[in-house]
Short mmCIF file of C-alpha atoms and ligand atoms in Angstrom, two decimals:
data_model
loop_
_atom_site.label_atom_id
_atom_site.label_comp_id
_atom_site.label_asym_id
_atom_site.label_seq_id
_atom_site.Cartn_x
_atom_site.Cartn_y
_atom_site.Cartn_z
CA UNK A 1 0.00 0.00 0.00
CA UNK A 2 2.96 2.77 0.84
CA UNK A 3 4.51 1.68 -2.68
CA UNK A 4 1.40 2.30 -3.92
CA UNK A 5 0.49 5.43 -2.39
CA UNK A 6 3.94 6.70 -3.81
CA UNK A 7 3.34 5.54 -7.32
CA UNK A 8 -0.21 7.44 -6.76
CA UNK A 9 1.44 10.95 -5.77
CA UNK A 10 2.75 10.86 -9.19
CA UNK A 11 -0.69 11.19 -11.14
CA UNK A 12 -3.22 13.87 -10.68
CA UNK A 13 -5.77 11.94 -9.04
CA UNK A 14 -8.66 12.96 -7.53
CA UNK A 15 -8.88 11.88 -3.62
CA UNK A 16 -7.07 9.91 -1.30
CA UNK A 17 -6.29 6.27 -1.93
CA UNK A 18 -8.16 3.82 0.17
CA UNK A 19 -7.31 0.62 -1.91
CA UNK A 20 -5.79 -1.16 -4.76
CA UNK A 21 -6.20 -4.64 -5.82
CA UNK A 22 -5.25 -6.20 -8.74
CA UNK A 23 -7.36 -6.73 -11.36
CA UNK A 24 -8.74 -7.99 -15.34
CA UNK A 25 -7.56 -10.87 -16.91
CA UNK A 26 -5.01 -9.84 -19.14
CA UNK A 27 -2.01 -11.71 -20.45
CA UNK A 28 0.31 -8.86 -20.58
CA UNK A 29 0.33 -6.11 -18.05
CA UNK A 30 -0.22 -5.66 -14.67
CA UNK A 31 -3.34 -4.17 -14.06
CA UNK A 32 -4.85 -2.54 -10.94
CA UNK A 33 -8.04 -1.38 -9.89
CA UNK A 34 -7.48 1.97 -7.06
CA UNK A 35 -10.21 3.71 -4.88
CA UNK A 36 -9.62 7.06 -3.88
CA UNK A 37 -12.10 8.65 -1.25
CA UNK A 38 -13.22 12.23 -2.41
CA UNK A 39 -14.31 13.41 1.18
CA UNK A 40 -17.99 13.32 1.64
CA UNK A 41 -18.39 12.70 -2.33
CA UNK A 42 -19.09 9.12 -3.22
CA UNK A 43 -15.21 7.48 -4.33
CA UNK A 44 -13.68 7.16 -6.91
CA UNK A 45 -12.02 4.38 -9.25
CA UNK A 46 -8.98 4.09 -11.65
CA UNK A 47 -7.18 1.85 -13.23
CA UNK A 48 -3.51 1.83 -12.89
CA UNK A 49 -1.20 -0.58 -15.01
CA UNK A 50 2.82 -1.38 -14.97
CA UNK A 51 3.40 -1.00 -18.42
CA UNK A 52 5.42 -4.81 -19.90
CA UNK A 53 8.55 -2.91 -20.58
CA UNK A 54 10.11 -6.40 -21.77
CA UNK A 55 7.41 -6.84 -24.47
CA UNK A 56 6.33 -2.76 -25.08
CA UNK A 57 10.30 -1.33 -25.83
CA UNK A 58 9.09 2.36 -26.76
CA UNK A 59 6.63 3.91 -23.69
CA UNK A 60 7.01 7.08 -25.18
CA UNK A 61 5.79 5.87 -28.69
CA UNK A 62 3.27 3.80 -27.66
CA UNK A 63 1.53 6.41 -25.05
CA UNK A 64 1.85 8.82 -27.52
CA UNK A 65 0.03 6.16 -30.19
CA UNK A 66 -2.80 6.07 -27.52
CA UNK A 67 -3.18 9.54 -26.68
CA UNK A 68 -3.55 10.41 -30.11
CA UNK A 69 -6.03 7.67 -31.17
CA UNK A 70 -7.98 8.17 -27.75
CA UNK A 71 -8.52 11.92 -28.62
CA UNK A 72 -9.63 11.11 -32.14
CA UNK A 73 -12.62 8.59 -31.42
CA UNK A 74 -13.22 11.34 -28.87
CA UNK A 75 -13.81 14.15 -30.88
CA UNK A 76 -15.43 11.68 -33.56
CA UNK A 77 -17.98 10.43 -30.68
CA UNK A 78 -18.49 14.29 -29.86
CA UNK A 79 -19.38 15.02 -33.39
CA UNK A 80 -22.10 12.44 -33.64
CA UNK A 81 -23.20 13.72 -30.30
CA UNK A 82 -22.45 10.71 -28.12
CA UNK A 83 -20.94 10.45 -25.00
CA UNK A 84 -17.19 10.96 -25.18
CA UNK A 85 -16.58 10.37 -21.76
CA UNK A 86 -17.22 6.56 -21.82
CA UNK A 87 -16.64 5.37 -25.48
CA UNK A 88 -12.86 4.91 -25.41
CA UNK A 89 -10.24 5.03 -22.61
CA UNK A 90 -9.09 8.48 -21.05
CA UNK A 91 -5.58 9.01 -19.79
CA UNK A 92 -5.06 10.17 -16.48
CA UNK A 93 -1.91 12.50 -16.64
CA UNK A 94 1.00 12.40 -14.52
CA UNK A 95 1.26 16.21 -11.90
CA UNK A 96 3.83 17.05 -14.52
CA UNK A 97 1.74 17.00 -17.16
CA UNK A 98 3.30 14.01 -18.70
CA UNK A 99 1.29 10.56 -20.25
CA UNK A 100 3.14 7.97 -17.75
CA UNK A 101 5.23 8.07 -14.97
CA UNK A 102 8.52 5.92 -14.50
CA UNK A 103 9.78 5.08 -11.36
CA UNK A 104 12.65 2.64 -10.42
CA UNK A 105 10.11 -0.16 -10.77
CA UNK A 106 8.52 0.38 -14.21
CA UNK A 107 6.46 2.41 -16.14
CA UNK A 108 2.94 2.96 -14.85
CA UNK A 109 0.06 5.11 -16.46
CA UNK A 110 -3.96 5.40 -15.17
CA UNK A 111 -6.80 5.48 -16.86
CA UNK A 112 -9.79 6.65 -15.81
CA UNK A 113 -12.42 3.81 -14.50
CA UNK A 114 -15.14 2.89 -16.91
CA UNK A 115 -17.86 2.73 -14.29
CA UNK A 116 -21.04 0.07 -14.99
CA UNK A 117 -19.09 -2.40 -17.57
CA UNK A 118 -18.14 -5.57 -18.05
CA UNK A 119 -15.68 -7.19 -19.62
CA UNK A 120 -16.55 -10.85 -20.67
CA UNK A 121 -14.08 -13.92 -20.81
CA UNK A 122 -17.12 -16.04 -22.70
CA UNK A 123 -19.51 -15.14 -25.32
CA UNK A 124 -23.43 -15.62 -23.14
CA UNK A 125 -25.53 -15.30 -26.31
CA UNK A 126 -25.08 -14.68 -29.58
CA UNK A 127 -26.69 -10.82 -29.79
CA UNK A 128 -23.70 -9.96 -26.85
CA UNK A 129 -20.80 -11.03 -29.68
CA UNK A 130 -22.88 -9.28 -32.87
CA UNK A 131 -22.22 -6.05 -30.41
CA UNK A 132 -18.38 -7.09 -30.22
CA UNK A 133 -17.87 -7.28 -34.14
CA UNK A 134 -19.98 -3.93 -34.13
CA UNK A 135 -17.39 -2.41 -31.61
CA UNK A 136 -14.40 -3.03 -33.38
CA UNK A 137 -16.46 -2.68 -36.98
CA UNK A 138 -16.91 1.02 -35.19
CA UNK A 139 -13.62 1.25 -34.17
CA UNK A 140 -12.23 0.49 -37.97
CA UNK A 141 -14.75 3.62 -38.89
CA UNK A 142 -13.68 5.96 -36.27
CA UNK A 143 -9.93 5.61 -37.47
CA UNK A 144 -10.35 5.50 -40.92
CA UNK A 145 -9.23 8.68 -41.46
CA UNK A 146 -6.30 8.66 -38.89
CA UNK A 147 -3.24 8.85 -40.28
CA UNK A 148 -1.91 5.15 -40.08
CA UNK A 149 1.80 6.27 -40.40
CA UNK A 150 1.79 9.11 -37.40
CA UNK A 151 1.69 5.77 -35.37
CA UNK A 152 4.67 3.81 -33.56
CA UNK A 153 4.83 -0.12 -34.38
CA UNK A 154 4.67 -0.81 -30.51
CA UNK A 155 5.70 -4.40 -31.17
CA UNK A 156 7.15 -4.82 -34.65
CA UNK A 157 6.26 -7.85 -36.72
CA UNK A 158 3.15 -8.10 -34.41
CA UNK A 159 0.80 -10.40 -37.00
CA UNK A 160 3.57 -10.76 -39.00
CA UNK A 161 2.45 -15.09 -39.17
CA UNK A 162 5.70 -15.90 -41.28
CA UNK A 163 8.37 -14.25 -38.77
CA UNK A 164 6.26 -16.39 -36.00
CA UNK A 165 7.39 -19.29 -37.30
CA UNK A 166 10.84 -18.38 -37.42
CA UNK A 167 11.00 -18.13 -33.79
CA UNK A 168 9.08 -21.24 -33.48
CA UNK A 169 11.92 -22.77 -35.19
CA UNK A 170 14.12 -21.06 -33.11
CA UNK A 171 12.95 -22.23 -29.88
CA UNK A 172 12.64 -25.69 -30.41
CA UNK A 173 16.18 -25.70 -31.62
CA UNK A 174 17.06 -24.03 -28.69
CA UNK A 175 14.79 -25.72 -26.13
CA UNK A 176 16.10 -23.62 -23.27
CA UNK A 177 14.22 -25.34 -21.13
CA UNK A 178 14.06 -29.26 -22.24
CA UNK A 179 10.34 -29.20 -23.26
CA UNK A 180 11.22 -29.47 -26.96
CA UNK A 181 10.66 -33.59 -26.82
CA UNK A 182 7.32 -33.03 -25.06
CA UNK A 183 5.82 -31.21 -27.59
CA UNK A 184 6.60 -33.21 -30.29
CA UNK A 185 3.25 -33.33 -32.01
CA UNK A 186 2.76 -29.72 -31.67
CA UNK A 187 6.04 -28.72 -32.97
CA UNK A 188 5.07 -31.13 -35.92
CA UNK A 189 1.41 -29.40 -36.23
CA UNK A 190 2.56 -26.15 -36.26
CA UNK A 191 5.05 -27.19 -38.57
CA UNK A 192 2.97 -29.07 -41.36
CA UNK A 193 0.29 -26.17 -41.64
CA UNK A 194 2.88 -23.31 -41.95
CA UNK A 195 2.87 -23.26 -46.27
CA UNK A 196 -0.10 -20.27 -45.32
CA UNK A 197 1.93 -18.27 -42.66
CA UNK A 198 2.38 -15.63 -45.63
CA UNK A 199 -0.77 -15.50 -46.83
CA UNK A 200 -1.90 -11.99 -45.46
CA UNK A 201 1.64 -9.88 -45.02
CA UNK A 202 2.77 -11.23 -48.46
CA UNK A 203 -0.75 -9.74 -49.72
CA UNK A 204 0.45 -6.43 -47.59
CA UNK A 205 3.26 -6.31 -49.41
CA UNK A 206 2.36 -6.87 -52.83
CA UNK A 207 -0.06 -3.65 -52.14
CA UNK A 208 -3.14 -6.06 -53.03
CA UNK A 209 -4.37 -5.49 -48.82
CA UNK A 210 -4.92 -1.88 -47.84
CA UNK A 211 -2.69 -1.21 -44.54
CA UNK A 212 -5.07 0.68 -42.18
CA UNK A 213 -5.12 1.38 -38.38
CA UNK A 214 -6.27 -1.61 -36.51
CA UNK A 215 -6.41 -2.73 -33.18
CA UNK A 216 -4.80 -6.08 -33.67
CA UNK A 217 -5.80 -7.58 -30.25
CA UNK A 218 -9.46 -8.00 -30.37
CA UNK A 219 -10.47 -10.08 -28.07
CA UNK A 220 -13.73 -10.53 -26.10
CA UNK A 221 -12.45 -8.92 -22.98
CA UNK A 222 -10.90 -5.96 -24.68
CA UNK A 223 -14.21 -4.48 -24.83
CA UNK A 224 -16.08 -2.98 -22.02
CA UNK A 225 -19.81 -3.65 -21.99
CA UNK A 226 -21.77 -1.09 -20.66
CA UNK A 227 -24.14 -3.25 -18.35
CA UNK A 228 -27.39 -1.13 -18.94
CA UNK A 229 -26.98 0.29 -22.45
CA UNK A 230 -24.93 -2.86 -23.58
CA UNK A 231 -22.46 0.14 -25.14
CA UNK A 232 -19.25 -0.83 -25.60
CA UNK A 233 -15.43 0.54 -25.32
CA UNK A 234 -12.49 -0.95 -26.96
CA UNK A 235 -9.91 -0.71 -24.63
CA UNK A 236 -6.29 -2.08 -24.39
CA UNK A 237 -4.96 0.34 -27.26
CA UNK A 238 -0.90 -0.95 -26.37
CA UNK A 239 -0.88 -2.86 -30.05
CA UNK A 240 -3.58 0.25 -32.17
CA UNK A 241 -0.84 0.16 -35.20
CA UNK A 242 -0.81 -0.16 -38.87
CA UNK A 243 -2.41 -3.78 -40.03
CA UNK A 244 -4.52 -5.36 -41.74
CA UNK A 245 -8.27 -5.45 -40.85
CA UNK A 246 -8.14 -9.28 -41.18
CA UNK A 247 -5.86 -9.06 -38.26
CA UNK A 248 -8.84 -7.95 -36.08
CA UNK A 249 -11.69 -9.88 -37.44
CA UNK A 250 -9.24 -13.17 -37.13
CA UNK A 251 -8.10 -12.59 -33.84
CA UNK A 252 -12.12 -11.82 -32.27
CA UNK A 253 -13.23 -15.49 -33.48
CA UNK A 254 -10.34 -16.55 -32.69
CA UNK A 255 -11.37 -16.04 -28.52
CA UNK A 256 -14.85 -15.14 -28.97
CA UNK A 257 -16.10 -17.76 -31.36
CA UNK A 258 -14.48 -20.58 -29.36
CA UNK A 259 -16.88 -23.44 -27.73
CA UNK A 260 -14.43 -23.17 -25.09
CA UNK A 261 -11.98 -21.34 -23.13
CA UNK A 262 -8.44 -20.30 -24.42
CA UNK A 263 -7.14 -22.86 -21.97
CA UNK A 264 -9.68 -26.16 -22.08
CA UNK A 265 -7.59 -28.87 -21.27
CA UNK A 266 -10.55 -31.00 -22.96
CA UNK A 267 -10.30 -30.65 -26.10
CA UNK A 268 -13.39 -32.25 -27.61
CA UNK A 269 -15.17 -29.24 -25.93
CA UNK A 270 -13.33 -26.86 -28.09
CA UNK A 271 -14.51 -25.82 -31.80
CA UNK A 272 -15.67 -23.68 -33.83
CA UNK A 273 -19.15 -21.76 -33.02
CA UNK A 274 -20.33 -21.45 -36.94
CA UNK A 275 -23.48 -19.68 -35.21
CA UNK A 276 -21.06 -17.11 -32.83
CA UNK A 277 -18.61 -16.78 -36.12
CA UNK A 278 -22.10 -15.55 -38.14
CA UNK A 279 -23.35 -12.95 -35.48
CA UNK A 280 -20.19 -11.29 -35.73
CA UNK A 281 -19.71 -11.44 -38.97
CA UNK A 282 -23.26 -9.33 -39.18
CA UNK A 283 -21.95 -6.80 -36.56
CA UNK A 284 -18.41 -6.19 -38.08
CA UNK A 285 -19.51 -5.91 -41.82
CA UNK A 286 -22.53 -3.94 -40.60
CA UNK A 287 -20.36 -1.33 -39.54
CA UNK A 288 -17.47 -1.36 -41.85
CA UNK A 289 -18.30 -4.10 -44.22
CA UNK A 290 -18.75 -0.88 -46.98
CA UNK A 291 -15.05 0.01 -46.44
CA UNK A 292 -13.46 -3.39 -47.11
CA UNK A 293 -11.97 -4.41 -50.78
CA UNK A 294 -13.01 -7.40 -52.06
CA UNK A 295 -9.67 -8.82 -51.51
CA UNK A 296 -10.39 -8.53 -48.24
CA UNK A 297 -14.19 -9.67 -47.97
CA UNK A 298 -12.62 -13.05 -49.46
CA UNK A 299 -9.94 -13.79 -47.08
CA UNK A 300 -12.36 -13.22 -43.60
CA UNK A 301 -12.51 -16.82 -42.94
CA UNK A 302 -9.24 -17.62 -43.26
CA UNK A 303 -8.22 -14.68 -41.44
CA UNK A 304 -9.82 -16.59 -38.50
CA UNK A 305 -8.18 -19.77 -39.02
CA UNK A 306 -4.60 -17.82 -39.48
CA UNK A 307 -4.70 -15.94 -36.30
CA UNK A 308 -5.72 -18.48 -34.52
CA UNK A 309 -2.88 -20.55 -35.85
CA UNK A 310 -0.57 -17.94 -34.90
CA UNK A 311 -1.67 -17.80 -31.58
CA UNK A 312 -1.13 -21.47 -30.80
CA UNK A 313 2.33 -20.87 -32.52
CA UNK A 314 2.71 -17.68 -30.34
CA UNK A 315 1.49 -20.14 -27.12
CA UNK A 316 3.88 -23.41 -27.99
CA UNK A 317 6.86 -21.01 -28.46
CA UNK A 318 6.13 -19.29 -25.02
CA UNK A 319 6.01 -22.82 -23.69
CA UNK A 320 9.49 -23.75 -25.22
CA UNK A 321 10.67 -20.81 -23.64
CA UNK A 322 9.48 -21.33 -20.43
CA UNK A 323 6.78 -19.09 -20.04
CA UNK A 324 8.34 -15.25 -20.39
CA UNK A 325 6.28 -13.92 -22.44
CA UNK A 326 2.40 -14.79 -21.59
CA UNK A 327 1.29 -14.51 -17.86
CA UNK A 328 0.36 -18.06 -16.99
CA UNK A 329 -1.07 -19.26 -13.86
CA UNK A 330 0.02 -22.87 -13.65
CA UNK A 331 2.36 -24.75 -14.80
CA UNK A 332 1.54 -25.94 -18.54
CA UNK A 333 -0.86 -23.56 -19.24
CA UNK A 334 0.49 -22.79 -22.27
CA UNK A 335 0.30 -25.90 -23.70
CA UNK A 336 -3.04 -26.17 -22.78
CA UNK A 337 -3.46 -22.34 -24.72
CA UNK A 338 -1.28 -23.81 -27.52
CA UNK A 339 -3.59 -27.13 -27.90
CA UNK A 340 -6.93 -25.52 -27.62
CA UNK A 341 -5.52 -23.33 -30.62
CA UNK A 342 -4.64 -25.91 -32.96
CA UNK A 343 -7.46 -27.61 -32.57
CA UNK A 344 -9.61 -25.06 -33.46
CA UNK A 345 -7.43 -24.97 -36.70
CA UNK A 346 -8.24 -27.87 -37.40
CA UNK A 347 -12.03 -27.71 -36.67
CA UNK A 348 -12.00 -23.99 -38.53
CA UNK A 349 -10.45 -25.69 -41.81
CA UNK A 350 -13.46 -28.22 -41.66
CA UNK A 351 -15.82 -25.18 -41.58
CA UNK A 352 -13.93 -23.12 -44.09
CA UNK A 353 -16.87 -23.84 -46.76
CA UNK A 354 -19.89 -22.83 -44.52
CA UNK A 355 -18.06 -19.45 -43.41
CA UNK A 356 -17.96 -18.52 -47.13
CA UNK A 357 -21.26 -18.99 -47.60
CA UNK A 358 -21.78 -16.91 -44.29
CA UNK A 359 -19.53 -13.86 -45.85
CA UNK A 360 -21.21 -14.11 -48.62
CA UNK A 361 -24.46 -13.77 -47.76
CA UNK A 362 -24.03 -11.29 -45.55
CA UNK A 363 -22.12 -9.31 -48.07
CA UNK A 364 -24.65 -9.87 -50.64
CA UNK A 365 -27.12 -7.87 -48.20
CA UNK A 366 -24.87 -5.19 -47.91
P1 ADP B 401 -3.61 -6.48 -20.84
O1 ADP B 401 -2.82 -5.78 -21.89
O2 ADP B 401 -2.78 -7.11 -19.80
O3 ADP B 401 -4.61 -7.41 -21.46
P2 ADP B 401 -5.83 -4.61 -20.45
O4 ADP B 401 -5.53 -3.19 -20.82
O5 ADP B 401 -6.63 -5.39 -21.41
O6 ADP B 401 -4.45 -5.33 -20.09
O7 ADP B 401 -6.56 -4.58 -19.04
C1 ADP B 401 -6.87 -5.78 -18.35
C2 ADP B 401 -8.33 -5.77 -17.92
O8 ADP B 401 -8.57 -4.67 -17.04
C3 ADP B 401 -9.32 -5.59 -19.07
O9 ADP B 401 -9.61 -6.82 -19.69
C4 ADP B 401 -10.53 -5.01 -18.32
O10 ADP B 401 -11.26 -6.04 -17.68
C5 ADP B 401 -9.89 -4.16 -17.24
N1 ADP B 401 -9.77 -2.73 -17.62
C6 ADP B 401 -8.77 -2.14 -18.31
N2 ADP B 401 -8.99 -0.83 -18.48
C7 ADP B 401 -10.17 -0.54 -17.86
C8 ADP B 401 -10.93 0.67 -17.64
N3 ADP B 401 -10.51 1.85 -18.09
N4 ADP B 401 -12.09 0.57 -16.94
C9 ADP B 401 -12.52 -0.62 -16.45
N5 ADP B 401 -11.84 -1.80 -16.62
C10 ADP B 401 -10.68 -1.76 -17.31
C1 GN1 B 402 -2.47 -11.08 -25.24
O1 GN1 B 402 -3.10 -8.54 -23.51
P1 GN1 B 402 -4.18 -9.50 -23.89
O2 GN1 B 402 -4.41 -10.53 -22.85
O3 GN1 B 402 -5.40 -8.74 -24.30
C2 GN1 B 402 -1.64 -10.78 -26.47
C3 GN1 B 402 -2.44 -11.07 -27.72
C4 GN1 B 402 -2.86 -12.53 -27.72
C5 GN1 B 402 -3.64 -12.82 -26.45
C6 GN1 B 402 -3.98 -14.28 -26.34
C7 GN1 B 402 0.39 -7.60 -26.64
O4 GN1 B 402 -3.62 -10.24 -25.22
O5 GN1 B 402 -1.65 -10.82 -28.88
O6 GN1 B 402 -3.65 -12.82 -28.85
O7 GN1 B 402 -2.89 -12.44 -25.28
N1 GN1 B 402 -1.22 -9.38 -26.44
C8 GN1 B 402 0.06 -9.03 -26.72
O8 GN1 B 402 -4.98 -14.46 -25.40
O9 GN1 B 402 0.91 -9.86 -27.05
MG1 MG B 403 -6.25 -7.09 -22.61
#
């Protein structure tokens, strides 16, 4: 709590700290939830996080990133006379003006509390994930006219599938910490499916994919619900960057389409929701489905299927590693991550067919 209290002194709060707990269930930083009492007014709540210096190298870059794009879906929300106080994340700044503080223990910024939300680590219904392709289908609207190059590549090479593998490679030949023999089927599964790893950044680069601003970490519980309104908030900005837009669509059914959770250790519970992967389908193309090139309309379903490969190739090179990347919470959990992955790889190339026909249809409407 005294650590605490001095990391507080450093942002212009409002109030007097009465507790902190940690808080979310993010993979990456670590996040905290602080009450301040405001004297006879009821208290307050922010959120503070220590910044993953290891994975986020530029703090300067990448608060400036969010700063900007915060400020621009502000002033968008403004203009269409919605509430710009609870559609997107607001910095709290440092006394000195400044977007973060650093002390001898990290980097730490605070946002301002987004009171009456929820963030969701399952899909309930199928109307609750239409609203999370809608969010982030808003979200590709509100930036389309932000200039994609003002912003820092926080982590360079972020979705870049074929540079994954690489370091796949790299790790098992390494095996720094003798899991290498374990894994044997995985390494061999990521292995035999990687002839598509290029698919989307070798369409980047032959100019045939349009390089926009995109989130590129869209999962469920990146969006705060507003419990009432059922409004939502994309939050956790750290990777807003230059990608593609199949990036983001991939990545949500990725977590949100699932049958199960990121971590199922049984595996005939995970698959493919072809019902969850429709709904928001409907919600994202509803929104921005007018922007997006044909190109693009025709690779959504294998979007999925890719970035949910590279996650499981993300997870099983974590595990060779020995866990420094992702925060895990027992032993072999990212195995478990890794093997829930691939199998929805496998169930998503079974489905490829009947997501088509989803697209397509929904497109058609359009
Ligand atoms: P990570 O990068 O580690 O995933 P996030 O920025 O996603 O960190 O934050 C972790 C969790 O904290 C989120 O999933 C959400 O539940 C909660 N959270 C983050 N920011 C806010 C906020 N401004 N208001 C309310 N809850 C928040
Ligand atoms: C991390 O930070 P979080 O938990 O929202 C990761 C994503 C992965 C995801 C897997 C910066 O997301 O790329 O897809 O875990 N974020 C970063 O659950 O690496
Ligand atoms: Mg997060």
């Amino acid at each position: 709590m005294k650590e605490m209290e001095a990391i507080c002194r450093l942002f212009a709060f409002e109030g007097r700290l009465i507790h902190a707990e940690p808080y979310g269930c993010g993979h990456i930083n670590d996040t905290y939830c602080l009450w301040f009492d405001r004297g006879g007014r009821p208290p307050r709540r922010y959120i503070l996080q220590r910044i993953n210096t290891d994975i986020f190298r530029d703090v300067d870059g990448l608060m400036r990133n969010i700063a900007a794009v915060t400020e621009h879906i502000r002033a968008g929300l403004r203009a269409e006379g919605r509430d710009d106080s609870r559609g997107t994340l607001t910095v709290i700044p440092t006394v000195d003006g400044g977007l973060y503080a650093r002390t001898d223990d990290g980097c730490y910024r605070a946002y301002v509390f987004l009171e009456n939300t929820v963030s969701l680590q399952t899909v309930e219904n199928r109307d609750r994930f239409a609203a999370l392709g809608r969010a982030f289908g808003r979200f590709q609207k509100q930036l389309a006219d932000f200039d994609a190059s003002s912003l820092v590549e926080t982590i360079p090479d972020f979705h870049n599938t074929v540079r994954r593998c690489i370091a796949l490679e790299a790790a098992v030949k390494r095996d720094a910490v003798g899991r290498a023999a374990s894994v044997a089927a995985e390494i061999a599964f990521a292995d035999a499916k990687k002839g598509e790893a290029g698919v989307l950044i070798e369409g980047a680069e032959r100019g045939e994919l349009p390089v926009r601003v995109t989130h590129n970490d869209t999962k469920l519980n990146n969006v705060l619900f507003d419990i009432d309104s059922g409004e939502t908030a994309v939050i956790d900005l750290d990777t807003v960057m230059p990608g593609l837009v199949l990036y983001d669509f991939g990545d949500s059914i990725r977590f949100g389409a699932s049958t199960a959770a990121e971590d199922e250790k049984d595996l005939s519970r995970v698959g493919m929701d072809l019902t969850l992967f429709e709904a928001y389908a409907e919600g994202f193309l509803e929104t921005c489905g007018d922007m997006l090139t044909s190109a693009e309309r025709e690779l959504l379903p294998f979007s999925a299927r890719l970035m949910t490969y590279e996650c499981g190739v993300r997870f099983l090179t974590d595990y060779l590693e020995g866990d420094v990347y992702f925060k895990t919470h027992y032993p072999g959990q990212n195995l478990d991550r890794c093997r829930t992955q691939f199998r929805l790889v496998a169930d998503m190339e079974g489905k490829q067919e009947q997501m088509r026909r989803i697209i397509n249809r929904i497109t058609a409407r359009l």
